[in-house]
PDB file of C-alpha atoms in Angstrom:
ATOM      1  CA  MET A   1     -36.468  -9.221  52.539  1.00 43.00           C
ATOM      2  CA  LYS A   2     -34.574  -7.328  50.338  1.00 37.00           C
ATOM      3  CA  THR A   3     -36.104  -4.004  51.680  1.00 41.00           C
ATOM      4  CA  LYS A   4     -35.640  -4.692  55.003  1.00 42.00           C
ATOM      5  CA  ILE A   5     -31.669  -5.943  54.345  1.00 38.00           C
ATOM      6  CA  LEU A   6     -31.469  -2.853  52.209  1.00 37.00           C
ATOM      7  CA  VAL A   7     -32.909  -1.291  55.298  1.00 38.00           C
ATOM      8  CA  VAL A   8     -30.570  -2.623  57.929  1.00 36.00           C
ATOM      9  CA  SER A   9     -27.892  -1.693  55.581  1.00 42.00           C
ATOM     10  CA  LEU A  10     -27.803   2.100  55.045  1.00 35.00           C
ATOM     11  CA  THR A  11     -28.431   2.465  58.942  1.00 42.00           C
ATOM     12  CA  LEU A  12     -25.126   0.193  59.804  1.00 36.00           C
ATOM     13  CA  ALA A  13     -23.809   2.537  56.720  1.00 42.00           C
ATOM     14  CA  SER A  14     -25.323   5.377  58.686  1.00 43.00           C
ATOM     15  CA  LEU A  15     -23.947   3.825  61.561  1.00 38.00           C
ATOM     16  CA  PHE A  16     -20.218   3.716  60.180  1.00 37.00           C
ATOM     17  CA  VAL A  17     -20.980   7.355  59.212  1.00 38.00           C
ATOM     18  CA  ALA A  18     -21.807   9.234  61.195  1.00 43.00           C
ATOM     19  CA  THR A  19     -19.357   6.921  63.927  1.00 43.00           C
ATOM     20  CA  SER A  20     -16.086   8.262  62.089  1.00 44.00           C
ATOM     21  CA  CYS A  21     -17.319  11.787  61.594  1.00 44.00           C
ATOM     22  CA  GLN A  22     -17.288  11.710  66.032  1.00 46.00           C
ATOM     23  CA  SER A  23     -14.231  10.158  65.590  1.00 45.00           C
ATOM     24  CA  LYS A  24     -12.676  13.214  62.948  1.00 43.00           C
ATOM     25  CA  LYS A  25     -14.628  15.255  65.182  1.00 43.00           C
ATOM     26  CA  SER A  26     -12.588  14.288  67.979  1.00 46.00           C
ATOM     27  CA  GLU A  27      -9.183  13.641  66.979  1.00 46.00           C
ATOM     28  CA  ASP A  28      -9.938  17.947  64.499  1.00 44.00           C
ATOM     29  CA  LYS A  29     -10.359  18.526  68.668  1.00 41.00           C
ATOM     30  CA  LYS A  30      -7.804  17.523  70.144  1.00 40.00           C
ATOM     31  CA  SER A  31      -5.329  18.333  67.603  1.00 39.00           C
ATOM     32  CA  THR A  32      -6.780  21.963  67.588  1.00 36.00           C
ATOM     33  CA  ALA A  33      -6.495  21.622  71.424  1.00 37.00           C
ATOM     34  CA  ALA A  34      -2.835  20.141  71.342  1.00 34.00           C
ATOM     35  CA  LYS A  35      -2.293  23.634  68.672  1.00 33.00           C
ATOM     36  CA  VAL A  36      -3.380  25.290  70.989  1.00 32.00           C
ATOM     37  CA  GLU A  37      -1.845  24.028  74.347  1.00 35.00           C
ATOM     38  CA  ALA A  38       2.226  25.141  72.399  1.00 36.00           C
ATOM     39  CA  PRO A  39       1.552  28.565  72.743  1.00 36.00           C
ATOM     40  CA  SER A  40      -0.196  29.498  75.434  1.00 42.00           C
ATOM     41  CA  ALA A  41       2.201  27.863  77.115  1.00 51.00           C
ATOM     42  CA  ALA A  42       4.998  30.087  75.301  1.00 50.00           C
ATOM     43  CA  VAL A  43       2.998  33.302  76.299  1.00 52.00           C
ATOM     44  CA  THR A  44       2.730  32.393  79.782  1.00 75.00           C
ATOM     45  CA  LYS A  45       6.681  31.991  80.237  1.00 80.00           C
ATOM     46  CA  GLU A  46       7.629  36.071  78.027  1.00 85.00           C
ATOM     47  CA  GLU A  47       4.578  37.264  80.900  1.00 86.00           C
ATOM     48  CA  ILE A  48       6.125  36.102  83.875  1.00 89.00           C
ATOM     49  CA  ARG A  49       9.681  36.952  82.704  1.00 88.00           C
ATOM     50  CA  ALA A  50       7.928  40.503  81.807  1.00 90.00           C
ATOM     51  CA  ILE A  51       6.747  40.966  85.640  1.00 90.00           C
ATOM     52  CA  ILE A  52       9.998  39.705  86.420  1.00 90.00           C
ATOM     53  CA  LYS A  53      12.074  42.168  84.460  1.00 88.00           C
ATOM     54  CA  SER A  54       9.111  45.094  85.505  1.00 90.00           C
ATOM     55  CA  MET A  55      10.176  44.520  89.956  1.00 90.00           C
ATOM     56  CA  PRO A  56      13.649  45.432  91.439  1.00 86.00           C
ATOM     57  CA  SER A  57      16.584  43.335  90.360  1.00 87.00           C
ATOM     58  CA  GLN A  58      18.881  41.096  94.191  1.00 85.00           C
ATOM     59  CA  SER A  59      21.502  44.268  93.282  1.00 86.00           C
ATOM     60  CA  GLU A  60      19.322  47.345  93.325  1.00 89.00           C
ATOM     61  CA  VAL A  61      17.260  45.636  96.916  1.00 91.00           C
ATOM     62  CA  ILE A  62      21.307  45.024  98.239  1.00 92.00           C
ATOM     63  CA  LYS A  63      21.947  48.151  97.858  1.00 91.00           C
ATOM     64  CA  LEU A  64      18.734  49.877  99.327  1.00 92.00           C
ATOM     65  CA  VAL A  65      19.764  47.730 102.287  1.00 92.00           C
ATOM     66  CA  ASN A  66      22.552  48.054 102.590  1.00 91.00           C
ATOM     67  CA  ALA A  67      22.841  52.046 101.485  1.00 92.00           C
ATOM     68  CA  THR A  68      20.924  51.747 105.028  1.00 92.00           C
ATOM     69  CA  GLY A  69      24.136  50.858 107.385  1.00 90.00           C
ATOM     70  CA  ALA A  70      23.104  47.820 107.884  1.00 90.00           C
ATOM     71  CA  ALA A  71      25.554  45.356 109.472  1.00 89.00           C
ATOM     72  CA  TYR A  72      25.933  42.342 107.352  1.00 91.00           C
ATOM     73  CA  LEU A  73      25.134  38.905 108.685  1.00 86.00           C
ATOM     74  CA  ALA A  74      27.383  36.539 109.275  1.00 86.00           C
ATOM     75  CA  GLY A  75      25.860  32.386 108.792  1.00 83.00           C
ATOM     76  CA  PHE A  76      22.628  33.740 107.761  1.00 85.00           C
ATOM     77  CA  THR A  77      23.614  32.584 104.019  1.00 92.00           C
ATOM     78  CA  ASN A  78      23.071  29.415 102.803  1.00 92.00           C
ATOM     79  CA  GLU A  79      26.416  28.293 102.243  1.00 92.00           C
ATOM     80  CA  ASN A  80      26.450  25.503 104.674  1.00 91.00           C
ATOM     81  CA  LEU A  81      23.125  24.321 101.686  1.00 91.00           C
ATOM     82  CA  LYS A  82      22.918  20.618 101.892  1.00 90.00           C
ATOM     83  CA  THR A  83      22.212  19.913  98.001  1.00 91.00           C
ATOM     84  CA  GLU A  84      21.589  16.124  98.227  1.00 89.00           C
ATOM     85  CA  ASN A  85      19.272  16.932 101.462  1.00 91.00           C
ATOM     86  CA  LEU A  86      17.160  19.011  98.543  1.00 92.00           C
ATOM     87  CA  LEU A  87      14.643  16.315  97.150  1.00 90.00           C
ATOM     88  CA  THR A  88      12.624  17.693  94.801  1.00 94.00           C
ATOM     89  CA  ARG A  89      13.182  19.238  91.412  1.00 94.00           C
ATOM     90  CA  ALA A  90      10.648  22.241  92.453  1.00 94.00           C
ATOM     91  CA  GLU A  91      13.036  22.323  96.579  1.00 94.00           C
ATOM     92  CA  LYS A  92      15.851  22.941  93.829  1.00 94.00           C
ATOM     93  CA  THR A  93      14.655  25.334  91.743  1.00 94.00           C
ATOM     94  CA  GLU A  94      13.743  27.663  95.025  1.00 94.00           C
ATOM     95  CA  ALA A  95      17.205  27.508  96.604  1.00 95.00           C
ATOM     96  CA  LEU A  96      18.882  28.768  93.667  1.00 94.00           C
ATOM     97  CA  GLY A  97      16.750  31.146  93.493  1.00 94.00           C
ATOM     98  CA  ALA A  98      17.518  32.136  97.212  1.00 95.00           C
ATOM     99  CA  VAL A  99      21.491  31.077  96.966  1.00 95.00           C
ATOM    100  CA  LEU A 100      21.203  33.635  94.045  1.00 94.00           C
ATOM    101  CA  PHE A 101      20.636  35.958  96.162  1.00 94.00           C
ATOM    102  CA  ASP A 102      22.555  35.446  99.151  1.00 95.00           C
ATOM    103  CA  MET A 103      25.518  35.772  95.708  1.00 94.00           C
ATOM    104  CA  SER A 104      24.470  39.405  95.717  1.00 94.00           C
ATOM    105  CA  TYR A 105      24.487  39.640  99.098  1.00 94.00           C
ATOM    106  CA  THR A 106      27.688  38.383  99.342  1.00 94.00           C
ATOM    107  CA  HIS A 107      29.555  40.229  96.842  1.00 93.00           C
ATOM    108  CA  LEU A 108      28.125  43.469  97.226  1.00 92.00           C
ATOM    109  CA  TYR A 109      29.078  43.282 101.705  1.00 92.00           C
ATOM    110  CA  ARG A 110      32.980  41.967 100.094  1.00 91.00           C
ATOM    111  CA  GLN A 111      32.445  38.201 102.014  1.00 92.00           C
ATOM    112  CA  VAL A 112      34.781  36.566  99.511  1.00 89.00           C
ATOM    113  CA  GLU A 113      34.619  33.201 101.836  1.00 92.00           C
ATOM    114  CA  PRO A 114      30.677  32.788 101.856  1.00 93.00           C
ATOM    115  CA  PHE A 115      30.876  33.481  98.269  1.00 93.00           C
ATOM    116  CA  ASN A 116      33.631  31.571  97.446  1.00 92.00           C
ATOM    117  CA  LYS A 117      31.128  29.301  99.092  1.00 94.00           C
ATOM    118  CA  LEU A 118      28.039  29.407  97.742  1.00 94.00           C
ATOM    119  CA  LEU A 119      29.000  29.639  93.826  1.00 92.00           C
ATOM    120  CA  LYS A 120      30.037  26.251  94.730  1.00 92.00           C
ATOM    121  CA  ILE A 121      27.025  25.106  95.304  1.00 94.00           C
ATOM    122  CA  SER A 122      24.599  26.934  92.898  1.00 93.00           C
ATOM    123  CA  GLU A 123      27.385  25.079  90.616  1.00 91.00           C
ATOM    124  CA  SER A 124      25.754  22.069  92.700  1.00 92.00           C
ATOM    125  CA  LEU A 125      21.815  22.907  92.018  1.00 93.00           C
ATOM    126  CA  THR A 126      22.960  23.824  87.981  1.00 91.00           C
ATOM    127  CA  LYS A 127      24.406  20.829  87.149  1.00 91.00           C
ATOM    128  CA  GLU A 128      21.988  18.846  88.965  1.00 91.00           C
ATOM    129  CA  LEU A 129      19.007  20.712  86.760  1.00 91.00           C
ATOM    130  CA  GLY A 130      20.205  20.867  83.681  1.00 90.00           C
ATOM    131  CA  PHE A 131      20.591  23.879  83.385  1.00 89.00           C
ATOM    132  CA  GLU A 132      24.395  23.148  81.714  1.00 87.00           C
ATOM    133  CA  GLU A 133      25.062  25.956  79.882  1.00 88.00           C
ATOM    134  CA  LEU A 134      24.765  28.499  83.366  1.00 87.00           C
ATOM    135  CA  VAL A 135      27.013  25.282  84.557  1.00 87.00           C
ATOM    136  CA  GLU A 136      29.908  25.780  82.191  1.00 88.00           C
ATOM    137  CA  SER A 137      28.698  30.094  82.884  1.00 88.00           C
ATOM    138  CA  LEU A 138      29.683  29.227  86.736  1.00 87.00           C
ATOM    139  CA  LYS A 139      33.415  27.392  85.437  1.00 87.00           C
ATOM    140  CA  GLN A 140      34.529  30.658  83.287  1.00 89.00           C
ATOM    141  CA  PHE A 141      32.809  32.792  86.282  1.00 90.00           C
ATOM    142  CA  ARG A 142      34.794  31.037  88.576  1.00 89.00           C
ATOM    143  CA  THR A 143      38.094  31.383  86.240  1.00 90.00           C
ATOM    144  CA  GLU A 144      37.868  35.157  86.061  1.00 91.00           C
ATOM    145  CA  TYR A 145      37.253  35.621  88.885  1.00 88.00           C
ATOM    146  CA  ASP A 146      39.782  34.047  90.653  1.00 88.00           C
ATOM    147  CA  LYS A 147      41.599  35.917  88.650  1.00 89.00           C
ATOM    148  CA  ASN A 148      40.839  39.654  89.839  1.00 89.00           C
ATOM    149  CA  LYS A 149      40.248  38.678  93.399  1.00 83.00           C
ATOM    150  CA  ASN A 150      42.515  41.438  94.632  1.00 85.00           C
ATOM    151  CA  ASN A 151      40.534  44.164  92.145  1.00 89.00           C
ATOM    152  CA  PRO A 152      36.875  44.332  93.410  1.00 88.00           C
ATOM    153  CA  ALA A 153      36.520  47.005  90.172  1.00 90.00           C
ATOM    154  CA  VAL A 154      36.538  44.784  88.494  1.00 91.00           C
ATOM    155  CA  LEU A 155      34.875  41.831  89.907  1.00 90.00           C
ATOM    156  CA  ASP A 156      32.243  44.165  90.581  1.00 91.00           C
ATOM    157  CA  THR A 157      31.611  44.158  86.397  1.00 92.00           C
ATOM    158  CA  LEU A 158      32.176  41.178  85.658  1.00 91.00           C
ATOM    159  CA  PHE A 159      30.039  39.854  88.648  1.00 91.00           C
ATOM    160  CA  GLU A 160      27.621  42.382  87.000  1.00 89.00           C
ATOM    161  CA  GLU A 161      27.875  40.869  83.528  1.00 89.00           C
ATOM    162  CA  TRP A 162      27.684  37.238  84.724  1.00 89.00           C
ATOM    163  CA  LYS A 163      24.276  37.842  86.429  1.00 87.00           C
ATOM    164  CA  ILE A 164      22.201  39.407  83.550  1.00 87.00           C
ATOM    165  CA  LYS A 165      23.733  36.164  81.570  1.00 87.00           C
ATOM    166  CA  VAL A 166      22.214  34.315  83.795  1.00 87.00           C
ATOM    167  CA  LYS A 167      19.161  35.546  83.645  1.00 85.00           C
ATOM    168  CA  GLN A 168      19.252  34.863  79.709  1.00 86.00           C
ATOM    169  CA  LEU A 169      20.363  31.132  80.288  1.00 86.00           C
ATOM    170  CA  ILE A 170      17.583  29.927  82.482  1.00 87.00           C
ATOM    171  CA  TYR A 171      15.298  32.925  80.815  1.00 85.00           C
ATOM    172  CA  SER A 172      16.429  30.495  77.771  1.00 83.00           C
ATOM    173  CA  SER A 173      16.622  26.632  79.726  1.00 82.00           C
ATOM    174  CA  SER A 174      14.556  26.584  81.840  1.00 85.00           C
ATOM    175  CA  SER A 175      10.516  25.236  82.153  1.00 90.00           C
ATOM    176  CA  VAL A 176       8.074  27.863  83.116  1.00 90.00           C
ATOM    177  CA  LYS A 177       7.488  25.737  86.218  1.00 92.00           C
ATOM    178  CA  ASP A 178      11.827  26.576  87.288  1.00 92.00           C
ATOM    179  CA  LEU A 179      12.085  30.650  85.821  1.00 93.00           C
ATOM    180  CA  SER A 180       8.767  30.579  87.893  1.00 93.00           C
ATOM    181  CA  LEU A 181      10.335  28.925  91.287  1.00 94.00           C
ATOM    182  CA  VAL A 182      13.729  30.627  90.985  1.00 94.00           C
ATOM    183  CA  TYR A 183      12.459  34.087  90.849  1.00 94.00           C
ATOM    184  CA  CYS A 184      10.342  33.489  94.186  1.00 94.00           C
ATOM    185  CA  GLY A 185      13.473  31.767  95.623  1.00 94.00           C
ATOM    186  CA  GLY A 186      15.410  34.868  95.085  1.00 94.00           C
ATOM    187  CA  VAL A 187      11.919  37.031  97.088  1.00 94.00           C
ATOM    188  CA  MET A 188      11.067  35.051  99.571  1.00 95.00           C
ATOM    189  CA  LYS A 189      16.033  35.354 100.474  1.00 95.00           C
ATOM    190  CA  SER A 190      15.581  38.905  99.982  1.00 94.00           C
ATOM    191  CA  LEU A 191      12.465  39.490 102.616  1.00 95.00           C
ATOM    192  CA  ASN A 192      13.576  36.858 104.849  1.00 95.00           C
ATOM    193  CA  VAL A 193      17.181  39.718 104.997  1.00 94.00           C
ATOM    194  CA  ILE A 194      15.169  42.059 105.108  1.00 95.00           C
ATOM    195  CA  SER A 195      12.525  42.037 107.767  1.00 95.00           C
ATOM    196  CA  TYR A 196      15.446  40.048 110.073  1.00 94.00           C
ATOM    197  CA  LEU A 197      17.554  43.559 109.561  1.00 93.00           C
ATOM    198  CA  THR A 198      14.999  46.099 110.151  1.00 94.00           C
ATOM    199  CA  LEU A 199      13.252  43.312 113.343  1.00 93.00           C
ATOM    200  CA  PHE A 200      17.177  43.516 115.309  1.00 90.00           C
ATOM    201  CA  ALA A 201      19.439  46.773 112.981  1.00 87.00           C
ATOM    202  CA  PRO A 202      20.205  49.830 114.458  1.00 84.00           C
ATOM    203  CA  GLN A 203      18.585  51.338 111.100  1.00 80.00           C
ATOM    204  CA  LYS A 204      14.916  50.434 112.115  1.00 88.00           C
ATOM    205  CA  GLU A 205      13.651  53.394 110.522  1.00 91.00           C
ATOM    206  CA  GLN A 206      15.523  53.299 107.314  1.00 92.00           C
ATOM    207  CA  LEU A 207      15.456  49.276 107.335  1.00 94.00           C
ATOM    208  CA  LEU A 208      11.223  49.511 107.699  1.00 94.00           C
ATOM    209  CA  VAL A 209      11.202  51.862 104.616  1.00 93.00           C
ATOM    210  CA  VAL A 210      13.056  49.484 102.420  1.00 94.00           C
ATOM    211  CA  LEU A 211      10.914  46.669 103.883  1.00 95.00           C
ATOM    212  CA  LYS A 212       7.346  48.492 103.510  1.00 94.00           C
ATOM    213  CA  ASN A 213       8.700  48.889  99.512  1.00 92.00           C
ATOM    214  CA  GLN A 214       8.504  45.576  99.418  1.00 94.00           C
ATOM    215  CA  LYS A 215       4.983  45.035  98.829  1.00 94.00           C
ATOM    216  CA  ALA A 216       4.832  45.069  94.916  1.00 94.00           C
ATOM    217  CA  LEU A 217       7.500  42.008  95.021  1.00 94.00           C
ATOM    218  CA  ILE A 218       5.839  39.572  96.632  1.00 95.00           C
ATOM    219  CA  ASN A 219       2.834  40.476  95.423  1.00 95.00           C
ATOM    220  CA  SER A 220       4.673  39.997  91.797  1.00 94.00           C
ATOM    221  CA  ALA A 221       6.140  36.018  92.811  1.00 94.00           C
ATOM    222  CA  CYS A 222       2.090  35.711  93.483  1.00 95.00           C
ATOM    223  CA  GLU A 223       1.383  37.228  90.499  1.00 93.00           C
ATOM    224  CA  VAL A 224       3.495  34.635  88.624  1.00 93.00           C
ATOM    225  CA  LEU A 225       2.711  31.820  90.621  1.00 93.00           C
ATOM    226  CA  ALA A 226      -1.262  31.954  90.347  1.00 91.00           C
ATOM    227  CA  LYS A 227      -0.231  31.656  86.241  1.00 88.00           C
ATOM    228  CA  SER A 228       0.586  28.277  86.523  1.00 86.00           C
ATOM    229  CA  PRO A 229      -2.810  27.270  89.109  1.00 82.00           C
ATOM    230  CA  GLY A 230      -2.312  23.088  87.896  1.00 82.00           C
ATOM    231  CA  ASP A 231       1.180  22.088  89.242  1.00 89.00           C
ATOM    232  CA  ALA A 232       0.683  20.523  93.226  1.00 91.00           C
ATOM    233  CA  ASP A 233       4.646  22.497  93.584  1.00 91.00           C
ATOM    234  CA  ILE A 234       3.517  25.832  92.878  1.00 92.00           C
ATOM    235  CA  SER A 235       0.131  25.144  94.490  1.00 92.00           C
ATOM    236  CA  LYS A 236       2.099  24.302  97.685  1.00 91.00           C
ATOM    237  CA  TYR A 237       4.671  27.598  97.637  1.00 92.00           C
ATOM    238  CA  LEU A 238       1.465  29.776  96.083  1.00 93.00           C
ATOM    239  CA  GLN A 239      -0.460  28.984  99.598  1.00 92.00           C
ATOM    240  CA  ASN A 240       2.588  30.266 101.799  1.00 91.00           C
ATOM    241  CA  LEU A 241       3.324  32.937  99.504  1.00 94.00           C
ATOM    242  CA  THR A 242      -0.668  34.166 100.649  1.00 95.00           C
ATOM    243  CA  PRO A 243      -0.408  35.310 103.972  1.00 95.00           C
ATOM    244  CA  ILE A 244       2.794  36.633 103.169  1.00 95.00           C
ATOM    245  CA  ASN A 245       1.281  39.060 100.705  1.00 96.00           C
ATOM    246  CA  LYS A 246      -2.586  39.573 102.312  1.00 96.00           C
ATOM    247  CA  ILE A 247      -0.091  41.577 105.383  1.00 96.00           C
ATOM    248  CA  PHE A 248       1.800  43.472 103.009  1.00 96.00           C
ATOM    249  CA  GLN A 249      -1.342  44.817 100.764  1.00 94.00           C
ATOM    250  CA  SER A 250      -2.651  45.442 104.059  1.00 94.00           C
ATOM    251  CA  SER A 251      -3.857  48.773 105.663  1.00 92.00           C
ATOM    252  CA  GLU A 252      -2.707  48.468 107.871  1.00 92.00           C
ATOM    253  CA  PRO A 253       0.346  49.806 108.839  1.00 92.00           C
ATOM    254  CA  LEU A 254       3.986  47.214 109.636  1.00 93.00           C
ATOM    255  CA  THR A 255       4.730  46.550 113.302  1.00 93.00           C
ATOM    256  CA  THR A 256       7.018  44.480 115.199  1.00 94.00           C
ATOM    257  CA  GLN A 257       4.266  41.485 115.093  1.00 95.00           C
ATOM    258  CA  SER A 258       3.270  41.447 111.691  1.00 95.00           C
ATOM    259  CA  ILE A 259       7.629  41.862 110.485  1.00 96.00           C
ATOM    260  CA  GLU A 260       8.472  39.125 112.989  1.00 96.00           C
ATOM    261  CA  GLN A 261       5.738  37.453 110.680  1.00 95.00           C
ATOM    262  CA  ILE A 262       6.687  37.450 107.801  1.00 95.00           C
ATOM    263  CA  ASN A 263      10.038  36.687 109.283  1.00 94.00           C
ATOM    264  CA  LYS A 264       9.620  33.617 110.587  1.00 94.00           C
ATOM    265  CA  LEU A 265       7.129  32.693 106.961  1.00 93.00           C
ATOM    266  CA  THR A 266       9.445  33.734 105.061  1.00 92.00           C
ATOM    267  CA  GLU A 267      12.630  31.839 106.872  1.00 87.00           C
ATOM    268  CA  VAL A 268      11.299  27.953 106.118  1.00 76.00           C
ATOM    269  CA  LEU A 269      10.471  29.173 102.156  1.00 70.00           C
ATOM    270  CA  ALA A 270      14.132  30.884 101.372  1.00 64.00           C
ATOM    271  CA  LYS A 271      16.401  27.422 102.859  1.00 64.00           C
TER     272      LYS A 271
END
C-alpha cells in the first residue's frame, strides 16, 4: 500500500514539474516573441523611410510637370475637402498625403487662394490625427507665410524648409501604417494629376515621358504597402494599387486607353 502511495505521489510530482516546465517554456516563447516583435516594427518603419527617400520628392515631380509647359488645373485639388466626411484614420492619412501634394502643386503655380485653403485642411487633418508637433509647425508656417506673402523668393525658401520639417515630424510621430498611407496618398494624387494632364493638355508627348517615369514611384508605393500585409486597410489599399502598377510594369507601351484607366483608378484614391 505504501508503495502504491509512493508511486502515485511521484507521478503527481512529475506531472507538476512537467506542467511547470511546459508553462515556463510557453512563457519564454511569448517573451521571446515580444522581444523580437518590437525591433521588427522599428526595422520595417526604417525600411519604409528608406524606400520613400529613394524616390523623387513631390516638388521634383511637380517641377517636371511644370517644365513641360502644362497649365495649372483649376479646381483639381482637394481645396474643398470636407474632413468630417473622412470616417476612418486610414482615410484621413491618405487624404493628408494627397493634400500635401496639392500644396506643393498650388505653391509652384502661385495659386494663393487654393494654397491657403489646403493649408487650413492640412491643419484640420493633422489635428484630428493627433500630430501635435505638426499642428504647431503649421501654425508657425502660416504666420511666416502671411508675413512674406508678397515675397515669392522668401516663400519658396520657407515652403521648402517647412516640407523637410513635415517629413521629419510625420516620420517621428506616425505609425508604420500612417507613414505608409500618407506616402501612398501623395503618390496617387501625383499620378492622377499627371495622367489627366497627359490626356488633355497640349504638351501630350512631353507629359507622356513624365508619366512613364512614374513607373518606379508606383512600384515603391506597392512595395511600402506590402510590408504590412496583416492590416486590413493596408491590404485594401494595396489591392487598389495593384492594377495601376500592372499597367506601368507591363512591357506594352502606354496608350490613351491605359492612361484613361490610370486616371480613373487613381481618381477615387487621390481624394
